[in-house]
PDB file of C-alpha atoms in Angstrom:
ATOM      1  CA  SER O   1     -91.485  86.402 -59.225  1.00  0.00           C
ATOM      2  CA  GLN O   2     -91.232  83.276 -57.056  1.00  0.00           C
ATOM      3  CA  LYS O   3     -89.354  80.359 -58.600  1.00  0.00           C
ATOM      4  CA  ILE O   4     -89.583  76.739 -57.424  1.00  0.00           C
ATOM      5  CA  GLU O   5     -87.136  74.085 -58.497  1.00  0.00           C
ATOM      6  CA  GLN O   6     -87.523  70.346 -58.027  1.00  0.00           C
ATOM      7  CA  ASN O   7     -85.196  67.593 -59.256  1.00  0.00           C
ATOM      8  CA  SER O   8     -85.745  67.919 -62.965  1.00  0.00           C
ATOM      9  CA  GLU O   9     -84.568  64.467 -63.793  1.00  0.00           C
ATOM     10  CA  ALA O  10     -86.479  61.313 -62.904  1.00  0.00           C
ATOM     11  CA  LEU O  11     -85.327  59.520 -59.726  1.00  0.00           C
ATOM     12  CA  ASN O  12     -84.853  55.767 -60.028  1.00  0.00           C
ATOM     13  CA  ILE O  13     -84.284  53.757 -56.858  1.00  0.00           C
ATOM     14  CA  GLN O  14     -84.381  50.207 -55.672  1.00  0.00           C
ATOM     15  CA  GLU O  15     -87.269  48.840 -53.601  1.00  0.00           C
ATOM     16  CA  GLY O  16     -86.597  49.144 -49.886  1.00  0.00           C
ATOM     17  CA  LYS O  17     -84.305  52.179 -50.238  1.00  0.00           C
ATOM     18  CA  THR O  18     -85.077  55.697 -49.116  1.00  0.00           C
ATOM     19  CA  ALA O  19     -86.106  58.164 -51.786  1.00  0.00           C
ATOM     20  CA  THR O  20     -85.149  61.814 -51.202  1.00  0.00           C
ATOM     21  CA  LEU O  21     -86.758  64.547 -53.295  1.00  0.00           C
ATOM     22  CA  THR O  22     -85.708  68.211 -53.201  1.00  0.00           C
ATOM     23  CA  CYS O  23     -87.692  71.414 -53.483  1.00  0.00           C
ATOM     24  CA  ASN O  24     -85.852  74.753 -53.627  1.00  0.00           C
ATOM     25  CA  TYR O  25     -87.475  78.149 -53.823  1.00  0.00           C
ATOM     26  CA  THR O  26     -86.383  81.744 -54.210  1.00  0.00           C
ATOM     27  CA  ASN O  27     -87.448  84.922 -52.498  1.00  0.00           C
ATOM     28  CA  TYR O  28     -89.334  84.793 -49.227  1.00  0.00           C
ATOM     29  CA  SER O  29     -90.510  81.659 -47.407  1.00  0.00           C
ATOM     30  CA  PRO O  30     -94.143  80.578 -47.594  1.00  0.00           C
ATOM     31  CA  ALA O  31     -96.493  80.162 -44.599  1.00  0.00           C
ATOM     32  CA  TYR O  32     -96.966  76.577 -45.604  1.00  0.00           C
ATOM     33  CA  LEU O  33     -95.173  74.140 -47.861  1.00  0.00           C
ATOM     34  CA  GLN O  34     -97.069  71.133 -49.169  1.00  0.00           C
ATOM     35  CA  TRP O  35     -96.271  67.939 -50.980  1.00  0.00           C
ATOM     36  CA  TYR O  36     -98.657  66.185 -53.388  1.00  0.00           C
ATOM     37  CA  ARG O  37     -98.537  62.938 -55.315  1.00  0.00           C
ATOM     38  CA  GLN O  38     -99.817  62.733 -58.858  1.00  0.00           C
ATOM     39  CA  ASP O  39    -100.356  59.570 -60.831  1.00  0.00           C
ATOM     40  CA  PRO O  40    -100.751  59.671 -64.654  1.00  0.00           C
ATOM     41  CA  GLY O  41    -104.146  60.904 -65.813  1.00  0.00           C
ATOM     42  CA  ARG O  42    -105.205  61.880 -62.292  1.00  0.00           C
ATOM     43  CA  GLY O  43    -105.343  64.986 -60.129  1.00  0.00           C
ATOM     44  CA  PRO O  44    -102.783  65.533 -57.367  1.00  0.00           C
ATOM     45  CA  VAL O  45    -103.354  63.988 -53.961  1.00  0.00           C
ATOM     46  CA  PHE O  46    -102.320  65.819 -50.775  1.00  0.00           C
ATOM     47  CA  LEU O  47     -99.602  64.101 -48.712  1.00  0.00           C
ATOM     48  CA  LEU O  48     -98.126  66.428 -46.127  1.00  0.00           C
ATOM     49  CA  LEU O  49     -98.109  70.060 -45.065  1.00  0.00           C
ATOM     50  CA  ILE O  50     -95.327  71.724 -43.026  1.00  0.00           C
ATOM     51  CA  ARG O  51     -95.538  75.206 -41.581  1.00  0.00           C
ATOM     52  CA  GLU O  52     -92.905  77.878 -41.669  1.00  0.00           C
ATOM     53  CA  ASN O  53     -92.064  77.481 -38.015  1.00  0.00           C
ATOM     54  CA  GLU O  54     -91.765  73.669 -38.216  1.00  0.00           C
ATOM     55  CA  LYS O  55     -88.536  71.871 -39.040  1.00  0.00           C
ATOM     56  CA  GLU O  56     -89.799  68.366 -39.693  1.00  0.00           C
ATOM     57  CA  LYS O  57     -93.092  66.476 -40.159  1.00  0.00           C
ATOM     58  CA  ARG O  58     -93.689  62.751 -40.389  1.00  0.00           C
ATOM     59  CA  LYS O  59     -96.513  60.595 -41.568  1.00  0.00           C
ATOM     60  CA  GLU O  60     -96.002  56.852 -41.752  1.00  0.00           C
ATOM     61  CA  ARG O  61     -93.176  56.202 -44.200  1.00  0.00           C
ATOM     62  CA  LEU O  62     -93.090  59.908 -45.235  1.00  0.00           C
ATOM     63  CA  LYS O  63     -90.910  62.611 -43.765  1.00  0.00           C
ATOM     64  CA  VAL O  64     -90.726  66.315 -44.832  1.00  0.00           C
ATOM     65  CA  THR O  65     -88.166  68.859 -43.672  1.00  0.00           C
ATOM     66  CA  PHE O  66     -88.354  72.639 -44.158  1.00  0.00           C
ATOM     67  CA  ASP O  67     -85.271  74.819 -43.884  1.00  0.00           C
ATOM     68  CA  THR O  68     -86.129  78.507 -44.354  1.00  0.00           C
ATOM     69  CA  THR O  69     -82.497  79.536 -44.220  1.00  0.00           C
ATOM     70  CA  LEU O  70     -81.538  77.286 -47.131  1.00  0.00           C
ATOM     71  CA  LYS O  71     -85.014  77.907 -48.731  1.00  0.00           C
ATOM     72  CA  GLN O  72     -85.384  74.181 -49.201  1.00  0.00           C
ATOM     73  CA  SER O  73     -87.693  71.315 -48.356  1.00  0.00           C
ATOM     74  CA  LEU O  74     -86.711  67.663 -48.520  1.00  0.00           C
ATOM     75  CA  PHE O  75     -89.281  64.885 -48.953  1.00  0.00           C
ATOM     76  CA  HIS O  76     -88.266  61.397 -47.898  1.00  0.00           C
ATOM     77  CA  ILE O  77     -89.984  58.071 -48.529  1.00  0.00           C
ATOM     78  CA  THR O  78     -88.445  55.315 -46.422  1.00  0.00           C
ATOM     79  CA  ALA O  79     -88.706  51.588 -47.275  1.00  0.00           C
ATOM     80  CA  SER O  80     -89.860  52.555 -50.778  1.00  0.00           C
ATOM     81  CA  GLN O  81     -92.217  50.303 -52.702  1.00  0.00           C
ATOM     82  CA  PRO O  82     -93.007  50.051 -56.434  1.00  0.00           C
ATOM     83  CA  ALA O  83     -96.468  51.488 -55.546  1.00  0.00           C
ATOM     84  CA  ASP O  84     -94.689  54.726 -54.506  1.00  0.00           C
ATOM     85  CA  SER O  85     -93.801  55.299 -58.167  1.00  0.00           C
ATOM     86  CA  ALA O  86     -95.488  58.581 -59.172  1.00  0.00           C
ATOM     87  CA  THR O  87     -94.719  62.290 -59.721  1.00  0.00           C
ATOM     88  CA  TYR O  88     -94.283  64.258 -56.514  1.00  0.00           C
ATOM     89  CA  LEU O  89     -95.128  67.953 -56.513  1.00  0.00           C
ATOM     90  CA  CYS O  90     -93.989  70.596 -54.134  1.00  0.00           C
ATOM     91  CA  ALA O  91     -96.326  73.534 -53.530  1.00  0.00           C
ATOM     92  CA  LEU O  92     -95.945  76.892 -51.757  1.00  0.00           C
ATOM     93  CA  ASP O  93     -98.806  78.554 -49.861  1.00  0.00           C
ATOM     94  CA  TYR O  94     -98.159  82.170 -48.934  1.00  0.00           C
ATOM     95  CA  ASN O  95    -101.623  82.982 -47.697  1.00  0.00           C
ATOM     96  CA  GLN O  96    -102.571  80.026 -45.499  1.00  0.00           C
ATOM     97  CA  GLY O  97    -105.294  78.617 -47.683  1.00  0.00           C
ATOM     98  CA  GLY O  98    -104.966  80.687 -50.839  1.00  0.00           C
ATOM     99  CA  LYS O  99    -103.564  79.678 -54.140  1.00  0.00           C
ATOM    100  CA  LEU O 100    -100.756  77.190 -54.345  1.00  0.00           C
ATOM    101  CA  ILE O 101     -97.605  77.787 -56.394  1.00  0.00           C
ATOM    102  CA  PHE O 102     -96.422  74.434 -57.721  1.00  0.00           C
ATOM    103  CA  GLY O 103     -93.029  73.151 -58.742  1.00  0.00           C
ATOM    104  CA  GLN O 104     -92.828  71.157 -61.971  1.00  0.00           C
ATOM    105  CA  GLY O 105     -92.609  67.825 -60.053  1.00  0.00           C
ATOM    106  CA  THR O 106     -90.158  64.971 -59.789  1.00  0.00           C
ATOM    107  CA  GLU O 107     -90.956  61.587 -61.237  1.00  0.00           C
ATOM    108  CA  LEU O 108     -89.972  58.774 -58.937  1.00  0.00           C
ATOM    109  CA  SER O 109     -89.655  55.195 -60.123  1.00  0.00           C
ATOM    110  CA  VAL O 110     -89.155  52.384 -57.603  1.00  0.00           C
ATOM    111  CA  LYS O 111     -87.907  49.147 -59.100  1.00  0.00           C
ATOM    112  CA  PRO O 112     -88.614  45.770 -57.489  1.00  0.00           C
TER     113      PRO O 112
ATOM    114  CA  GLY B   1    -118.299  60.426 -49.736  1.00  0.00           C
ATOM    115  CA  ALA B   2    -118.024  61.887 -53.240  1.00  0.00           C
ATOM    116  CA  GLY B   3    -114.900  63.708 -54.202  1.00  0.00           C
ATOM    117  CA  VAL B   4    -114.470  66.651 -56.552  1.00  0.00           C
ATOM    118  CA  SER B   5    -115.942  65.890 -59.926  1.00  0.00           C
ATOM    119  CA  GLN B   6    -115.253  67.628 -63.231  1.00  0.00           C
ATOM    120  CA  SER B   7    -116.995  67.482 -66.604  1.00  0.00           C
ATOM    121  CA  PRO B   8    -116.376  66.770 -69.308  1.00  0.00           C
ATOM    122  CA  SER B   9    -113.348  64.524 -68.812  1.00  0.00           C
ATOM    123  CA  ASN B  10    -112.227  65.256 -72.365  1.00  0.00           C
ATOM    124  CA  LYS B  11    -113.064  68.123 -74.673  1.00  0.00           C
ATOM    125  CA  VAL B  12    -111.909  68.580 -78.263  1.00  0.00           C
ATOM    126  CA  THR B  13    -112.740  71.862 -79.888  1.00  0.00           C
ATOM    127  CA  GLU B  14    -111.798  73.910 -82.882  1.00  0.00           C
ATOM    128  CA  LYS B  15    -109.760  77.090 -82.613  1.00  0.00           C
ATOM    129  CA  GLY B  16    -111.998  80.078 -82.045  1.00  0.00           C
ATOM    130  CA  LYS B  17    -114.838  78.254 -80.330  1.00  0.00           C
ATOM    131  CA  ASP B  18    -115.872  78.901 -76.759  1.00  0.00           C
ATOM    132  CA  VAL B  19    -115.788  76.092 -74.141  1.00  0.00           C
ATOM    133  CA  GLU B  20    -117.224  75.657 -70.676  1.00  0.00           C
ATOM    134  CA  LEU B  21    -115.672  73.402 -68.067  1.00  0.00           C
ATOM    135  CA  ARG B  22    -117.562  72.391 -64.924  1.00  0.00           C
ATOM    136  CA  CYS B  23    -116.450  71.620 -61.412  1.00  0.00           C
ATOM    137  CA  ASP B  24    -118.535  70.153 -58.578  1.00  0.00           C
ATOM    138  CA  PRO B  25    -116.635  70.571 -55.299  1.00  0.00           C
ATOM    139  CA  ILE B  26    -116.943  68.486 -52.160  1.00  0.00           C
ATOM    140  CA  SER B  27    -120.005  69.531 -50.193  1.00  0.00           C
ATOM    141  CA  GLY B  28    -119.151  71.930 -47.415  1.00  0.00           C
ATOM    142  CA  HIS B  29    -115.898  73.083 -48.910  1.00  0.00           C
ATOM    143  CA  THR B  30    -115.913  76.877 -49.060  1.00  0.00           C
ATOM    144  CA  ALA B  31    -112.753  77.357 -51.136  1.00  0.00           C
ATOM    145  CA  LEU B  32    -112.578  76.416 -54.828  1.00  0.00           C
ATOM    146  CA  TYR B  33    -109.521  76.664 -57.108  1.00  0.00           C
ATOM    147  CA  TRP B  34    -108.856  76.275 -60.840  1.00  0.00           C
ATOM    148  CA  TYR B  35    -105.422  75.317 -62.155  1.00  0.00           C
ATOM    149  CA  ARG B  36    -104.129  74.162 -65.501  1.00  0.00           C
ATOM    150  CA  GLN B  37    -101.391  71.716 -66.304  1.00  0.00           C
ATOM    151  CA  SER B  38     -99.638  71.646 -69.650  1.00  0.00           C
ATOM    152  CA  LEU B  39     -97.914  68.522 -70.863  1.00  0.00           C
ATOM    153  CA  GLY B  40     -94.973  67.687 -68.558  1.00  0.00           C
ATOM    154  CA  GLN B  41     -95.420  70.848 -66.520  1.00  0.00           C
ATOM    155  CA  GLY B  42     -96.428  71.682 -62.998  1.00  0.00           C
ATOM    156  CA  LEU B  43     -99.788  73.147 -62.178  1.00  0.00           C
ATOM    157  CA  GLU B  44    -100.432  76.835 -62.966  1.00  0.00           C
ATOM    158  CA  PHE B  45    -102.889  78.708 -60.744  1.00  0.00           C
ATOM    159  CA  LEU B  46    -105.813  80.355 -62.557  1.00  0.00           C
ATOM    160  CA  ILE B  47    -108.487  81.564 -60.126  1.00  0.00           C
ATOM    161  CA  TYR B  48    -109.579  81.044 -56.491  1.00  0.00           C
ATOM    162  CA  PHE B  49    -113.020  81.465 -54.848  1.00  0.00           C
ATOM    163  CA  GLN B  50    -113.423  81.739 -51.086  1.00  0.00           C
ATOM    164  CA  GLY B  51    -116.929  82.002 -49.718  1.00  0.00           C
ATOM    165  CA  ASN B  52    -118.587  85.313 -50.629  1.00  0.00           C
ATOM    166  CA  SER B  53    -115.297  87.174 -51.047  1.00  0.00           C
ATOM    167  CA  ALA B  54    -114.231  88.569 -54.437  1.00  0.00           C
ATOM    168  CA  PRO B  55    -112.411  85.869 -56.347  1.00  0.00           C
ATOM    169  CA  ASP B  56    -108.637  86.057 -56.789  1.00  0.00           C
ATOM    170  CA  LYS B  57    -108.323  86.221 -60.555  1.00  0.00           C
ATOM    171  CA  SER B  58    -104.597  86.987 -60.609  1.00  0.00           C
ATOM    172  CA  GLY B  59    -103.704  83.759 -62.529  1.00  0.00           C
ATOM    173  CA  LEU B  60    -106.060  84.156 -65.495  1.00  0.00           C
ATOM    174  CA  PRO B  61    -103.785  84.384 -68.564  1.00  0.00           C
ATOM    175  CA  SER B  62    -106.051  86.652 -70.612  1.00  0.00           C
ATOM    176  CA  ASP B  63    -109.475  88.229 -70.740  1.00  0.00           C
ATOM    177  CA  ARG B  64    -110.665  85.213 -72.791  1.00  0.00           C
ATOM    178  CA  PHE B  65    -110.765  83.321 -69.509  1.00  0.00           C
ATOM    179  CA  SER B  66    -113.453  83.750 -66.906  1.00  0.00           C
ATOM    180  CA  ALA B  67    -115.012  81.723 -64.087  1.00  0.00           C
ATOM    181  CA  GLU B  68    -117.977  81.921 -61.859  1.00  0.00           C
ATOM    182  CA  ARG B  69    -119.181  80.023 -58.850  1.00  0.00           C
ATOM    183  CA  THR B  70    -122.907  79.870 -58.330  1.00  0.00           C
ATOM    184  CA  GLY B  71    -124.445  79.509 -54.893  1.00  0.00           C
ATOM    185  CA  GLY B  72    -121.062  78.847 -53.311  1.00  0.00           C
ATOM    186  CA  SER B  73    -120.932  75.427 -54.907  1.00  0.00           C
ATOM    187  CA  VAL B  74    -120.605  74.521 -58.605  1.00  0.00           C
ATOM    188  CA  SER B  75    -118.085  76.495 -60.661  1.00  0.00           C
ATOM    189  CA  THR B  76    -117.780  76.944 -64.417  1.00  0.00           C
ATOM    190  CA  LEU B  77    -114.547  77.964 -66.199  1.00  0.00           C
ATOM    191  CA  THR B  78    -115.211  79.565 -69.592  1.00  0.00           C
ATOM    192  CA  ILE B  79    -112.630  80.017 -72.271  1.00  0.00           C
ATOM    193  CA  GLN B  80    -113.719  82.203 -75.220  1.00  0.00           C
ATOM    194  CA  ARG B  81    -112.249  82.081 -78.694  1.00  0.00           C
ATOM    195  CA  THR B  82    -110.007  79.173 -77.838  1.00  0.00           C
ATOM    196  CA  GLN B  83    -106.392  79.068 -79.101  1.00  0.00           C
ATOM    197  CA  GLN B  84    -104.112  76.068 -79.557  1.00  0.00           C
ATOM    198  CA  GLU B  85    -101.987  77.232 -76.588  1.00  0.00           C
ATOM    199  CA  ASP B  86    -105.078  76.725 -74.385  1.00  0.00           C
ATOM    200  CA  SER B  87    -104.681  72.963 -74.812  1.00  0.00           C
ATOM    201  CA  ALA B  88    -103.974  71.548 -71.312  1.00  0.00           C
ATOM    202  CA  VAL B  89    -105.565  69.626 -68.450  1.00  0.00           C
ATOM    203  CA  TYR B  90    -107.742  71.937 -66.394  1.00  0.00           C
ATOM    204  CA  LEU B  91    -107.862  70.878 -62.740  1.00  0.00           C
ATOM    205  CA  CYS B  92    -110.338  71.967 -60.053  1.00  0.00           C
ATOM    206  CA  ALA B  93    -109.713  71.683 -56.367  1.00  0.00           C
ATOM    207  CA  SER B  94    -111.779  72.420 -53.247  1.00  0.00           C
ATOM    208  CA  MET B  95    -110.877  72.840 -49.591  1.00  0.00           C
ATOM    209  CA  ARG B  96    -112.285  73.279 -46.162  1.00  0.00           C
ATOM    210  CA  GLN B  97    -110.576  76.471 -45.026  1.00  0.00           C
ATOM    211  CA  GLU B  98    -109.410  75.234 -41.632  1.00  0.00           C
ATOM    212  CA  TYR B  99    -107.496  72.259 -43.025  1.00  0.00           C
ATOM    213  CA  ASN B 100    -105.441  73.829 -45.835  1.00  0.00           C
ATOM    214  CA  GLU B 101    -105.514  70.554 -47.794  1.00  0.00           C
ATOM    215  CA  GLN B 102    -106.736  70.854 -51.409  1.00  0.00           C
ATOM    216  CA  PHE B 103    -108.761  67.984 -52.892  1.00  0.00           C
ATOM    217  CA  PHE B 104    -108.405  67.799 -56.655  1.00  0.00           C
ATOM    218  CA  GLY B 105    -110.743  66.522 -59.293  1.00  0.00           C
ATOM    219  CA  PRO B 106    -109.628  64.257 -62.156  1.00  0.00           C
ATOM    220  CA  GLY B 107    -109.349  67.179 -64.538  1.00  0.00           C
ATOM    221  CA  THR B 108    -110.684  68.036 -67.988  1.00  0.00           C
ATOM    222  CA  ARG B 109    -108.331  67.426 -70.864  1.00  0.00           C
ATOM    223  CA  LEU B 110    -108.873  70.237 -73.425  1.00  0.00           C
ATOM    224  CA  THR B 111    -107.549  69.892 -76.959  1.00  0.00           C
ATOM    225  CA  VAL B 112    -107.807  72.835 -79.293  1.00  0.00           C
ATOM    226  CA  LEU B 113    -107.333  71.868 -82.968  1.00  0.00           C
TER     227      LEU B 113
END
């Protein structure tokens, strides 16, 4: 079965630095790979979607890369702020709108 | 506009009881999903409704779990004869098919004593 691995340990960085989160998967590549943000006690919030044939996608301070050869996606937050502190979830979509398969998430803490 | 709403926000029940969890999706969203999230874990897919198609039930963990979606809108997830391992946050999401972005509700925290 499909397995998704995200940085299991919390990531602690200084304000203003770039945070880089990793999502690795096994087996075949999804049609879409998505990143969500989740704050404690809340549902996930969609951030970015990248397609199988795309290498990179940007949105404001966020950047996602997708390497189907390495079976890996990297999620970058530039000029990080304490408000970026949250858990970030990687999700695979094999059916272009069907169910999502989520990683366990990486907790990011940005210190002032 | 209103987002996805879920009720109740918290539910405490005794082992063996049945529970019903409700999800009101965003108006006009044809797709509706149920996931559950155990403490410190990622989301686990349960069931997916898309328009009038037969639902994808491949994530339901046992036959004690069922869900329905009436009139293409509101959905109810039912857990019969609850067990302690059913304790989790149950999250509902809806989506407009052409955008592939799921909008999540706040979840229902279920505790089975």
